[in-house]
Each structure stands twice: as C-alpha cells, then as structure tokens.
Coordinates of C-alpha atoms in Angstrom, one line a residue:
X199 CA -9.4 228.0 247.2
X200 CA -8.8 228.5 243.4
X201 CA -5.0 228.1 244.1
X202 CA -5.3 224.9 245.4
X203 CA -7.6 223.6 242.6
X204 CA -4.7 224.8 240.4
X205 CA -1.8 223.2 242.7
X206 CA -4.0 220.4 242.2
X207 CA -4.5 220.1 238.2
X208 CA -0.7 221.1 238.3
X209 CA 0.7 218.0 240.0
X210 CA -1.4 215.6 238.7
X211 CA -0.8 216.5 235.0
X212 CA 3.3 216.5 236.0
X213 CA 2.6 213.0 237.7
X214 CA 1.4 212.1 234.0
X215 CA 4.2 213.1 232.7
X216 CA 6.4 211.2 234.1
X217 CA 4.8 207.9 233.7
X218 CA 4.7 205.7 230.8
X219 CA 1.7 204.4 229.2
X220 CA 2.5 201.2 230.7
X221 CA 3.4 201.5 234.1
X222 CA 1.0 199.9 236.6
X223 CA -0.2 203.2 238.2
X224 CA -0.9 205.3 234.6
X225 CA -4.7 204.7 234.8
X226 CA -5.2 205.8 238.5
X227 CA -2.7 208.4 238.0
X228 CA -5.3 209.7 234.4
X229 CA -8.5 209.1 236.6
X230 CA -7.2 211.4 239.1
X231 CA -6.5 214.3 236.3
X232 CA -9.5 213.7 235.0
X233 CA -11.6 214.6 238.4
X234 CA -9.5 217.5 238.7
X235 CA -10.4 219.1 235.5
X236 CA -13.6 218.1 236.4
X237 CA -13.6 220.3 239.3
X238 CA -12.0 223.3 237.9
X239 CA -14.9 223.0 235.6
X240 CA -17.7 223.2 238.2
X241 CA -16.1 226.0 240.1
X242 CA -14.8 227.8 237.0
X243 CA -17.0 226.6 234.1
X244 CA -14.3 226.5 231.5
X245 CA -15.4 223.5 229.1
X246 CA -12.1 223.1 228.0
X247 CA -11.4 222.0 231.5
X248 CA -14.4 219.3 231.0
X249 CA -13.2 218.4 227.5
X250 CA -9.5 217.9 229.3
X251 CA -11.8 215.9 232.1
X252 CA -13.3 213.4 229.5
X253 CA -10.2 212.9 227.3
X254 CA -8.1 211.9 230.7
X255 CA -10.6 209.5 231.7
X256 CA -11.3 207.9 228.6
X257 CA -7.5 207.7 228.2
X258 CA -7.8 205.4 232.0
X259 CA -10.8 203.3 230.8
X260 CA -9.1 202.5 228.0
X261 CA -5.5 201.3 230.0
X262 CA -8.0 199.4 232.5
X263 CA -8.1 195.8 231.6
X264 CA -12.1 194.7 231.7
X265 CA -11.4 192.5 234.7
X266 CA -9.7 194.7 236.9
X267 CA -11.6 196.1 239.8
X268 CA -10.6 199.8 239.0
X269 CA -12.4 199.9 236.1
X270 CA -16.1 200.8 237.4
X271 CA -14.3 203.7 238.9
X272 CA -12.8 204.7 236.3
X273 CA -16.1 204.5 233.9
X274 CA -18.2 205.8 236.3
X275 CA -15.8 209.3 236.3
X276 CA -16.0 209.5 232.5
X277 CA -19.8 208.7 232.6
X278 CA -20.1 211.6 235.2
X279 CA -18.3 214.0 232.9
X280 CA -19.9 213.2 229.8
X281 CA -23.2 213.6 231.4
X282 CA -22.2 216.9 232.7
X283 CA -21.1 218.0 228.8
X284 CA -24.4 217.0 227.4
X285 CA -25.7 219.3 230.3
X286 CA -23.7 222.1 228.8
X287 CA -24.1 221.4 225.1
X288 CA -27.6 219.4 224.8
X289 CA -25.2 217.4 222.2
X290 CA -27.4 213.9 222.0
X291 CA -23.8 212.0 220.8
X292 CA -22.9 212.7 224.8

C-alpha cells in the first residue's frame, strides 16, 4: 500500500534527523532512506524520489570506512540506483 511506502520514507527520514553525522548507526540509518526513495520511485516513478535515493546513499558510502563490512551494501544500493537513473535519463555520466 502507497500509505505504507509513505509511513516508510516518513520514519526513516525523521530517524535521520535525529542522528548526527557521526554516530555509529548514521550510514545504515542513510542506506535504509535511500532504498525507500528507491521504492517510491518504482511504484510511483517520481525521479526526484530516485535523485533523493542516490544523494542518501552516496551520503552512507561516503560515512562507511573502506574496511568496514557494510560498505559493499551500501555501494551496491547506490550502484542499483544510479543504474536505474541512467535507465530513465540515458545520461552516460550515470
């Protein structure tokens, strides 16, 4: 349901809010945000939702320390999203 996607978005960008750049949870916390605007993308096709998608998850690769076993995760959603904007906007800089 729509209204839960929403619920969804909703919390996660509050969780956000509330946590510095530096606490130990921030990058999960982005990477999460960042699926969920992916989502609301796919079901609603809004590509500000995917731009809001990419920006979140760049945001967690880049608070992700190279060694750190969250970081495939973390690439792999931003790889997924920028993939799905070239998709949209045959932009070769994607």
């Amino acid at each position: 349901m729509l209204a839960d996607l929403e619920e969804g978005v909703n919390a996660l960008r509050s969780a956000n809010e509330y946590l510095p750049l530096t606490h130990p949870k921030k990058a999960g916390c982005l990477g999460s945000l960042g699926i969920s605007f992916h989502r609301r993308f796919e079901h609603l096709g809004d590509l500000a939702d995917l731009d809001e998608a990419i920006a979140a998850q760049r945001q967690a690769v880049d608070l992700t320390p190279d060694d750190c076993p969250d970081r495939p995760g973390h690439l792999h959603g931003l790889g997924i999203s920028v993939l799905f904007r070239f998709e949209r906007l045959d932009d070769l800089a994607d």
